[in-house]
CSV table of C-alpha atoms in Angstrom, one decimal:
chain,number,residue,atom,x,y,z
D,1429,MET,CA,196.5,57.1,92.0
D,1430,THR,CA,196.5,59.4,95.0
D,1431,SER,CA,196.1,59.1,98.8
D,1432,GLU,CA,193.3,60.4,101.0
D,1433,SER,CA,191.8,60.2,104.4
D,1434,GLY,CA,188.6,58.3,104.9
D,1435,ARG,CA,186.4,56.8,107.5
D,1436,TYR,CA,188.6,53.8,107.7
D,1437,GLY,CA,191.9,55.7,108.1
D,1438,ARG,CA,194.3,56.8,105.5
D,1439,PHE,CA,194.1,55.3,102.0
D,1440,ASN,CA,197.7,54.8,100.8
D,1441,GLY,CA,196.5,54.4,97.2
D,1442,MET,CA,193.4,55.3,95.2
D,1443,GLU,CA,192.6,54.2,91.7
D,1444,LEU,CA,191.7,57.2,89.5
D,1445,VAL,CA,191.2,55.5,86.2
D,1446,PRO,CA,189.5,52.2,85.4
D,1447,SER,CA,191.7,49.1,85.1
D,1448,ALA,CA,194.8,50.7,86.6
D,1449,ASP,CA,198.1,48.8,86.6
D,1450,ARG,CA,197.9,46.8,89.8
D,1451,ALA,CA,201.7,46.2,90.2
D,1452,ALA,CA,202.5,49.9,89.6
D,1453,LEU,CA,199.9,51.0,92.1
D,1454,VAL,CA,201.1,48.7,94.8
D,1455,ALA,CA,204.7,49.5,94.2
D,1456,ARG,CA,204.1,53.0,95.4
D,1457,ILE,CA,202.6,51.9,98.7
D,1458,ASP,CA,204.4,51.1,101.9
D,1459,THR,CA,203.1,47.6,102.5
D,1460,VAL,CA,205.5,47.0,105.4
D,1461,THR,CA,203.8,49.3,107.8
D,1462,ALA,CA,200.5,48.0,109.1
D,1463,GLY,CA,197.3,49.4,107.6
D,1464,ALA,CA,198.3,49.8,104.0
D,1465,SER,CA,195.1,50.1,101.9
D,1466,VAL,CA,193.8,50.9,98.4
D,1467,LYS,CA,190.5,52.5,97.4
D,1468,ASP,CA,189.6,50.5,94.2
D,1469,SER,CA,187.4,53.3,92.8
D,1470,PHE,CA,185.8,51.1,90.1
D,1471,ALA,CA,185.8,47.7,91.9
D,1472,ASP,CA,187.8,46.3,89.0
D,1473,LEU,CA,191.1,45.4,90.6
D,1474,ASP,CA,192.1,42.0,92.0
D,1475,LEU,CA,194.8,42.7,94.6
D,1476,THR,CA,194.7,39.2,96.2
D,1477,GLU,CA,197.9,38.0,94.7
D,1478,LEU,CA,199.7,41.2,95.9
D,1479,GLY,CA,198.8,40.5,99.5
D,1480,PHE,CA,195.6,42.4,99.9
D,1481,GLU,CA,192.2,41.3,101.1
D,1482,VAL,CA,188.8,43.0,100.6
D,1483,LEU,CA,187.9,45.1,103.6
D,1484,PHE,CA,184.4,46.0,102.2
D,1485,GLU,CA,182.5,46.9,99.1
D,1486,ALA,CA,180.2,49.9,98.7
D,1487,GLN,CA,178.4,52.1,96.3
D,1488,TRP,CA,179.3,55.6,95.1
D,1489,ILE,CA,176.4,57.9,95.7
D,1490,HIS,CA,175.3,61.2,94.1
D,1491,ARG,CA,172.7,63.8,95.3
D,1492,PRO,CA,171.9,66.7,92.8
D,1493,ALA,CA,172.1,70.2,94.0
D,1494,SER,CA,168.4,70.6,93.0
D,1495,ALA,CA,167.3,68.0,95.6
D,1496,PRO,CA,165.1,69.4,98.3
D,1497,ALA,CA,166.9,71.1,101.2
D,1498,LEU,CA,166.5,69.4,104.6
D,1499,ALA,CA,165.9,71.2,107.9
D,1500,PRO,CA,168.3,69.7,110.5
D,1501,ASP,CA,166.8,68.9,114.0
D,1502,LEU,CA,170.1,69.9,115.7
D,1503,ASP,CA,172.2,73.1,115.8
D,1504,TRP,CA,175.4,72.6,113.8
D,1505,TYR,CA,178.7,74.4,113.2
D,1506,VAL,CA,181.9,74.0,111.3
D,1507,VAL,CA,184.7,72.8,113.6
D,1508,GLY,CA,187.4,75.4,113.8
D,1509,SER,CA,189.8,74.5,116.7
D,1510,PRO,CA,191.9,71.5,117.7
D,1511,ASP,CA,189.8,71.1,120.9
D,1512,ARG,CA,186.6,71.0,119.0
D,1513,LEU,CA,188.1,68.6,116.5
D,1514,ARG,CA,189.1,66.3,119.3
D,1515,ALA,CA,185.5,66.4,120.7
D,1516,TRP,CA,184.1,65.7,117.2
D,1517,ALA,CA,186.6,62.8,116.7
D,1518,LEU,CA,185.7,61.2,120.0
D,1519,ALA,CA,182.0,61.4,119.2
D,1520,TRP,CA,182.6,60.0,115.7
D,1521,ASP,CA,184.8,57.2,117.1
D,1522,ASP,CA,182.3,56.3,119.9
D,1523,GLY,CA,184.9,54.3,121.9
D,1524,GLU,CA,186.5,52.3,119.0
D,1525,GLY,CA,190.0,53.7,119.6
D,1526,ASN,CA,190.4,55.5,116.2
D,1527,ALA,CA,189.9,59.2,117.2
D,1528,ASP,CA,193.5,60.0,116.6
D,1529,LEU,CA,193.0,59.6,112.8
D,1530,PHE,CA,191.8,63.2,112.8
D,1531,ARG,CA,194.8,65.4,113.3
D,1532,PRO,CA,194.6,69.2,113.9
D,1533,GLU,CA,196.4,69.7,110.5
D,1534,LEU,CA,193.1,68.8,108.9
D,1535,LEU,CA,191.7,72.2,109.9
D,1536,ASP,CA,194.4,73.9,107.8
D,1537,ASP,CA,192.9,72.6,104.6
D,1538,PRO,CA,190.6,75.3,103.1
D,1539,ALA,CA,188.6,72.7,101.2
D,1540,VAL,CA,187.8,70.6,104.2
D,1541,PHE,CA,184.9,71.4,106.5
D,1542,VAL,CA,184.3,69.2,109.6
D,1543,LEU,CA,180.6,69.5,110.4
D,1544,ALA,CA,179.3,69.0,113.9
D,1545,GLY,CA,175.7,68.7,115.1
D,1546,GLN,CA,175.3,69.5,118.8
D,1547,SER,CA,172.8,68.6,121.5
D,1548,ALA,CA,171.2,71.3,123.6
D,1549,SER,CA,174.0,70.9,126.1
D,1550,GLY,CA,176.6,71.6,123.4
D,1551,ARG,CA,177.8,68.0,123.1
D,1552,VAL,CA,178.7,66.7,119.6
D,1553,VAL,CA,176.2,64.1,118.7
D,1554,ALA,CA,176.3,64.0,114.8
D,1555,GLY,CA,178.5,65.1,112.0
D,1556,ALA,CA,180.6,64.4,108.9
D,1557,VAL,CA,183.5,65.7,106.9
D,1558,ALA,CA,182.8,67.7,103.8
D,1559,SER,CA,185.5,68.2,101.1
D,1560,ARG,CA,184.7,70.8,98.5
D,1561,SER,CA,186.0,70.9,95.0
D,1562,GLY,CA,185.0,73.2,92.2
D,1563,HIS,CA,182.2,70.9,91.1
D,1564,VAL,CA,181.0,68.8,94.0
D,1565,VAL,CA,181.0,68.4,97.8
D,1566,GLY,CA,182.3,65.0,99.0
D,1567,ILE,CA,180.9,63.7,102.2
D,1568,SER,CA,182.6,61.1,104.5
D,1569,ASN,CA,182.6,60.0,108.1
D,1570,VAL,CA,178.9,60.5,108.5
D,1571,PHE,CA,177.7,59.6,112.0
D,1572,ALA,CA,175.0,60.2,114.7
D,1573,LEU,CA,175.2,58.9,118.2
D,1574,ASP,CA,171.4,58.8,118.4
D,1575,GLY,CA,168.9,58.3,115.6
D,1576,GLY,CA,171.3,56.5,113.3
D,1577,PRO,CA,172.2,57.5,109.7
D,1578,ASP,CA,168.7,59.1,109.0
D,1579,ARG,CA,169.3,61.7,111.7
D,1580,ALA,CA,173.0,62.1,110.6
D,1581,TRP,CA,172.0,62.8,107.0
D,1582,ARG,CA,169.4,65.4,108.0
D,1583,VAL,CA,172.0,67.4,109.9
D,1584,VAL,CA,174.8,67.0,107.3
D,1585,LEU,CA,172.7,67.8,104.3
D,1586,GLY,CA,171.1,70.8,106.0
D,1587,ALA,CA,174.6,72.1,106.8
D,1588,VAL,CA,175.9,71.3,103.3
D,1589,HIS,CA,173.0,73.1,101.7
D,1590,ARG,CA,173.6,76.2,103.8
D,1591,LEU,CA,177.3,76.2,102.9
D,1592,PHE,CA,177.2,75.1,99.3
D,1593,PRO,CA,173.7,75.5,97.9
D,1594,THR,CA,174.7,75.1,94.2
D,1595,LEU,CA,176.9,72.0,94.5
D,1596,PRO,CA,175.9,68.4,94.2
D,1597,VAL,CA,176.9,66.0,97.0
D,1598,VAL,CA,178.8,62.8,96.5
D,1599,GLY,CA,180.2,60.0,98.7
D,1600,TYR,CA,180.0,56.3,99.2
D,1601,GLU,CA,178.0,54.1,101.5
D,1602,GLN,CA,177.1,50.4,102.1
D,1603,GLY,CA,174.4,48.5,103.9
D,1604,ASP,CA,171.9,50.4,106.1
D,1605,ASP,CA,173.9,53.6,105.6
D,1606,LEU,CA,173.4,53.3,101.8
D,1607,VAL,CA,169.7,52.7,102.3
D,1608,ALA,CA,169.5,55.9,104.5
D,1609,ALA,CA,171.4,57.9,101.9
D,1610,ILE,CA,169.0,56.8,99.2
D,1611,ASN,CA,166.1,57.8,101.4
D,1612,HIS,CA,167.6,61.3,101.6
D,1613,GLY,CA,167.8,61.8,97.9
D,1614,PHE,CA,171.1,60.1,96.8
D,1615,GLU,CA,171.3,57.7,93.9
D,1616,PRO,CA,173.9,54.9,93.6
D,1617,VAL,CA,176.1,55.5,90.6
D,1618,GLY,CA,178.7,52.6,90.7
D,1619,PRO,CA,180.6,50.2,92.9
D,1620,LEU,CA,183.9,50.6,94.7
D,1621,ARG,CA,186.0,48.3,96.9
D,1622,ILE,CA,188.4,48.9,99.7
D,1623,TRP,CA,191.5,46.6,100.0
D,1624,LEU,CA,193.6,46.2,103.1
D,1625,HIS,CA,197.1,44.7,103.0
D,1626,ALA,CA,197.2,41.5,105.1
D,1627,SER,CA,200.4,42.4,107.0
């Protein structure tokens, strides 16, 4: 189990092995504070009796490094300052009130790259967060203000290919976002489930 930040806020717990001990996992989570959540990485836990409800279900996705590179239709850059991160977060949030999830400390992590696609006027209109490990690049928080996930993936995958041309790309998606990811070379590789504590 570990914790991580994702598109739905901060996950207080994440299952790292199948069939983890539910009680032990939840015992390590602050369920008193609102927003406690668990990423059920294998969709094999039932946390209902422990006060959680399913927020959503999704599919893990994988795109091999050998997949064709995409040419983005927007200029892009890696966010490098708190002001630019705030502009990115406001565009990602699109008025939902969650922009504060992305704190300036995120920029201090050398394995995290906040990718921004910009309009001709310099306004952030697309982006994602890329997290690099030694073997893959994880992508989360994919968005585009215009053109939907198809445009977002074109920008994001073009940027990732330029930054990490030899690494496969992974993440998770659901619904129309999953369809768009598949259309851009991803394959679904297994289910996951996000649980939210009903506090």
